[in-house]
Coordinates of N, CA, C and O in Angstrom, one line a residue:
X756 N -3.8 -19.2 14.3 CA -4.8 -20.2 14.3 C -4.4 -21.4 13.3 O -5.1 -22.3 13.1
X757 N -3.2 -21.3 12.8 CA -2.7 -22.3 11.9 C -2.4 -23.6 12.7 O -1.9 -23.6 13.8
X758 N -2.9 -24.7 12.2 CA -2.6 -26.0 12.8 C -1.7 -26.8 11.9 O -1.5 -26.4 10.7
X759 N -1.0 -27.8 12.4 CA -0.2 -28.6 11.6 C -1.0 -29.2 10.5 O -0.6 -29.4 9.3
X760 N -2.2 -29.7 10.8 CA -3.1 -30.3 9.8 C -3.4 -29.3 8.7 O -3.4 -29.7 7.5
X761 N -3.7 -28.1 9.0 CA -4.0 -27.0 8.0 C -2.8 -26.8 7.1 O -3.0 -26.8 5.9
X762 N -1.6 -26.7 7.6 CA -0.5 -26.5 6.8 C -0.2 -27.7 5.9 O 0.3 -27.6 4.8
X763 N -0.4 -28.9 6.5 CA -0.2 -30.1 5.7 C -1.2 -30.1 4.5 O -0.8 -30.4 3.3
X764 N -2.5 -29.8 4.7 CA -3.4 -29.7 3.6 C -3.1 -28.6 2.6 O -3.3 -28.8 1.4
X765 N -2.6 -27.5 3.1 CA -2.2 -26.4 2.2 C -1.1 -26.9 1.3 O -1.2 -26.7 0.0
X766 N -0.1 -27.6 1.8 CA 1.0 -28.1 1.0 C 0.4 -29.2 0.0 O 0.8 -29.1 -1.2
X767 N -0.4 -30.0 0.5 CA -1.0 -31.1 -0.4 C -1.8 -30.5 -1.6 O -1.7 -31.0 -2.7
X768 N -2.5 -29.4 -1.3 CA -3.4 -28.8 -2.3 C -2.8 -27.7 -3.1 O -3.4 -27.1 -3.9
X769 N -1.5 -27.3 -2.7 CA -0.9 -26.2 -3.4 C -1.5 -24.8 -3.1 O -1.5 -24.0 -4.0
X770 N -2.0 -24.7 -1.9 CA -2.6 -23.4 -1.5 C -1.5 -22.5 -0.8 O -0.9 -23.0 0.1
X771 N -1.4 -21.3 -1.3 CA -0.3 -20.4 -0.8 C -0.8 -19.6 0.4 O -2.0 -19.5 0.6
X772 N 0.1 -19.0 1.1 CA -0.2 -18.1 2.2 C -1.0 -16.9 1.7 O -1.8 -16.4 2.3
X773 N -0.6 -16.5 0.5 CA -1.3 -15.3 -0.1 C -2.8 -15.6 -0.4 O -3.6 -14.8 -0.1
X774 N -3.1 -16.8 -0.8 CA -4.5 -17.2 -1.1 C -5.2 -17.3 0.3 O -6.4 -16.8 0.3
X775 N -4.6 -17.8 1.3 CA -5.2 -17.8 2.6 C -5.5 -16.4 3.1 O -6.6 -16.1 3.6
X776 N -4.6 -15.5 2.9 CA -4.7 -14.1 3.3 C -5.9 -13.5 2.6 O -6.7 -12.7 3.2
X777 N -6.1 -13.7 1.3 CA -7.2 -13.2 0.6 C -8.5 -13.7 1.1 O -9.5 -12.9 1.3
X778 N -8.6 -15.0 1.3 CA -9.8 -15.6 1.9 C -10.2 -15.0 3.3 O -11.3 -14.6 3.5
X779 N -9.1 -14.8 4.1 CA -9.4 -14.3 5.4 C -9.8 -12.8 5.3 O -10.6 -12.4 6.1
X780 N -9.3 -12.1 4.4 CA -9.7 -10.7 4.2 C -11.0 -10.5 3.6 O -11.8 -9.6 4.0
X781 N -11.3 -11.2 2.5 CA -12.5 -11.0 1.8 C -13.7 -12.0 2.0 O -14.8 -11.8 1.6
X782 N -13.3 -13.1 2.6 CA -14.3 -14.2 2.8 C -15.4 -13.8 3.8 O -15.2 -12.9 4.6
X783 N -16.5 -14.5 3.7 CA -17.7 -14.2 4.6 C -18.0 -15.5 5.3 O -18.0 -16.6 4.6
X784 N -18.3 -15.5 6.6 CA -18.7 -16.7 7.3 C -20.1 -17.1 6.9 O -21.0 -16.2 6.7
X785 N -20.4 -18.4 6.8 CA -21.7 -18.8 6.5 C -22.6 -18.6 7.7 O -22.2 -18.2 8.7
X786 N -23.9 -19.0 7.5 CA -24.9 -18.7 8.6 C -24.6 -19.4 9.9 O -24.8 -18.9 10.9
X787 N -24.0 -20.6 9.8 CA -23.6 -21.3 11.0 C -22.3 -20.9 11.6 O -21.9 -21.4 12.6
X788 N -21.6 -20.0 10.9 CA -20.3 -19.5 11.3 C -19.3 -20.6 11.5 O -18.4 -20.6 12.3
X789 N -19.4 -21.7 10.6 CA -18.4 -22.8 10.7 C -17.6 -22.9 9.4 O -16.8 -23.8 9.3
X790 N -17.8 -22.0 8.5 CA -17.1 -22.0 7.2 C -16.9 -20.6 6.6 O -17.8 -19.9 6.6
X791 N -15.7 -20.3 6.2 CA -15.4 -19.1 5.6 C -15.4 -19.3 4.1 O -14.7 -20.1 3.6
X792 N -16.2 -18.5 3.4 CA -16.4 -18.7 2.0 C -16.0 -17.4 1.2 O -16.4 -16.3 1.6
X793 N -15.3 -17.6 0.2 CA -14.9 -16.5 -0.7 C -15.8 -16.6 -1.9 O -15.6 -17.4 -2.8
X794 N -16.8 -15.7 -2.0 CA -17.8 -15.8 -3.1 C -17.3 -15.0 -4.3 O -16.4 -14.2 -4.2
X795 N -17.9 -15.3 -5.4 CA -17.6 -14.6 -6.6 C -18.0 -13.1 -6.5 O -17.3 -12.3 -7.0
X796 N -19.1 -12.8 -5.8 CA -19.5 -11.5 -5.5 C -18.5 -10.7 -4.7 O -18.1 -9.5 -5.1
X797 N -17.9 -11.3 -3.7 CA -16.9 -10.6 -2.9 C -15.6 -10.4 -3.8 O -15.0 -9.3 -3.7
X798 N -15.3 -11.3 -4.6 CA -14.1 -11.1 -5.5 C -14.4 -10.0 -6.5 O -13.5 -9.1 -6.7
X799 N -15.6 -9.9 -7.0 CA -16.0 -8.9 -8.0 C -16.0 -7.5 -7.3 O -15.5 -6.5 -7.9
X800 N -16.5 -7.4 -6.1 CA -16.4 -6.1 -5.4 C -15.0 -5.7 -5.1 O -14.6 -4.5 -5.4
X801 N -14.1 -6.6 -4.7 CA -12.7 -6.3 -4.5 C -12.0 -5.8 -5.8 O -11.3 -4.9 -5.8
X802 N -12.4 -6.5 -6.9 CA -11.8 -6.2 -8.2 C -12.2 -4.8 -8.6 O -11.4 -4.0 -9.1
X803 N -13.5 -4.5 -8.5 CA -14.0 -3.1 -8.8 C -13.3 -2.1 -8.0 O -12.9 -1.0 -8.5
X804 N -13.1 -2.3 -6.7 CA -12.5 -1.3 -5.8 C -11.0 -1.1 -6.3 O -10.5 0.0 -6.4
X805 N -10.3 -2.2 -6.6 CA -8.9 -2.1 -7.1 C -8.8 -1.4 -8.4 O -8.0 -0.5 -8.6
X806 N -9.8 -1.7 -9.3 CA -9.7 -1.0 -10.6 C -10.0 0.5 -10.5 O -9.4 1.3 -11.2
X807 N -10.9 0.9 -9.6 CA -11.2 2.3 -9.3 C -10.0 3.0 -8.7 O -9.6 4.1 -9.1
X808 N -9.3 2.3 -7.8 CA -8.1 2.9 -7.3 C -7.0 3.0 -8.3 O -6.3 4.1 -8.4
X809 N -6.8 2.1 -9.2 CA -5.8 2.2 -10.3 C -6.2 3.3 -11.2 O -5.3 4.1 -11.6
X810 N -7.5 3.5 -11.5 CA -7.9 4.6 -12.4 C -7.6 5.9 -11.8 O -7.1 6.8 -12.4
X811 N -7.8 6.0 -10.5 CA -7.5 7.3 -9.8 C -6.0 7.6 -9.8 O -5.6 8.7 -10.0
X812 N -5.2 6.6 -9.6 CA -3.8 6.8 -9.6 C -3.3 7.2 -11.0 O -2.4 8.0 -11.1
X813 N -3.9 6.5 -12.0 CA -3.5 6.9 -13.4 C -3.9 8.3 -13.7 O -3.1 9.0 -14.4
X814 N -5.0 8.8 -13.2 CA -5.4 10.2 -13.5 C -4.5 11.1 -12.8 O -4.0 12.1 -13.4
X815 N -4.1 10.8 -11.5 CA -3.1 11.7 -10.8 C -1.8 11.7 -11.5 O -1.2 12.8 -11.6
X816 N -1.3 10.6 -12.0 CA 0.0 10.5 -12.7 C -0.1 11.3 -14.0 O 0.9 12.1 -14.3
X817 N -1.2 11.3 -14.7 CA -1.3 12.1 -15.9 C -1.4 13.5 -15.6 O -0.7 14.3 -16.3
X818 N -2.1 13.9 -14.5 CA -2.1 15.3 -14.1 C -0.7 15.8 -13.8 O -0.3 16.9 -14.2
X819 N 0.0 15.0 -13.1 CA 1.4 15.4 -12.7 C 2.3 15.5 -13.9 O 3.1 16.5 -14.0
X820 N 2.2 14.6 -14.9 CA 3.0 14.7 -16.1 C 2.6 15.9 -16.9 O 3.5 16.6 -17.4
X821 N 1.3 16.3 -16.9 CA 0.9 17.5 -17.6 C 1.5 18.7 -17.0 O 1.9 19.6 -17.6
X822 N 1.5 18.7 -15.6 CA 2.1 19.9 -14.9 C 3.5 20.0 -15.2 O 4.0 21.1 -15.4
X823 N 4.3 18.9 -15.2 CA 5.7 19.0 -15.5 C 6.0 19.5 -16.9 O 6.9 20.3 -17.2
X824 N 5.2 19.0 -17.9 CA 5.3 19.5 -19.2 C 5.1 21.0 -19.4 O 5.8 21.7 -20.1
X825 N 4.1 21.5 -18.7 CA 3.7 22.9 -18.8 C 4.7 23.8 -18.1 O 4.9 24.9 -18.5
X826 N 5.4 23.2 -17.1 CA 6.5 24.0 -16.4 C 7.8 24.1 -17.2 O 8.5 25.0 -17.0
X827 N 8.0 23.1 -18.0 CA 9.3 23.0 -18.7 C 9.2 23.7 -20.0 O 9.7 24.5 -20.6

């Protein structure tokens, strides 16, 4: 759905492909469905989910390290 106009504006405004991907993934359409908006609430929800995932990975890594220490 990229247009030449969109890519020109992205370059003008210094908007990266990664930023566009985030908006497309987390953004919500407004009531008229003519604008995709990335709200602070959506960002906060995504951040909480990522922090929970990081915490779970850190717990698993610690459990694995503890197992290795006990075996050695």
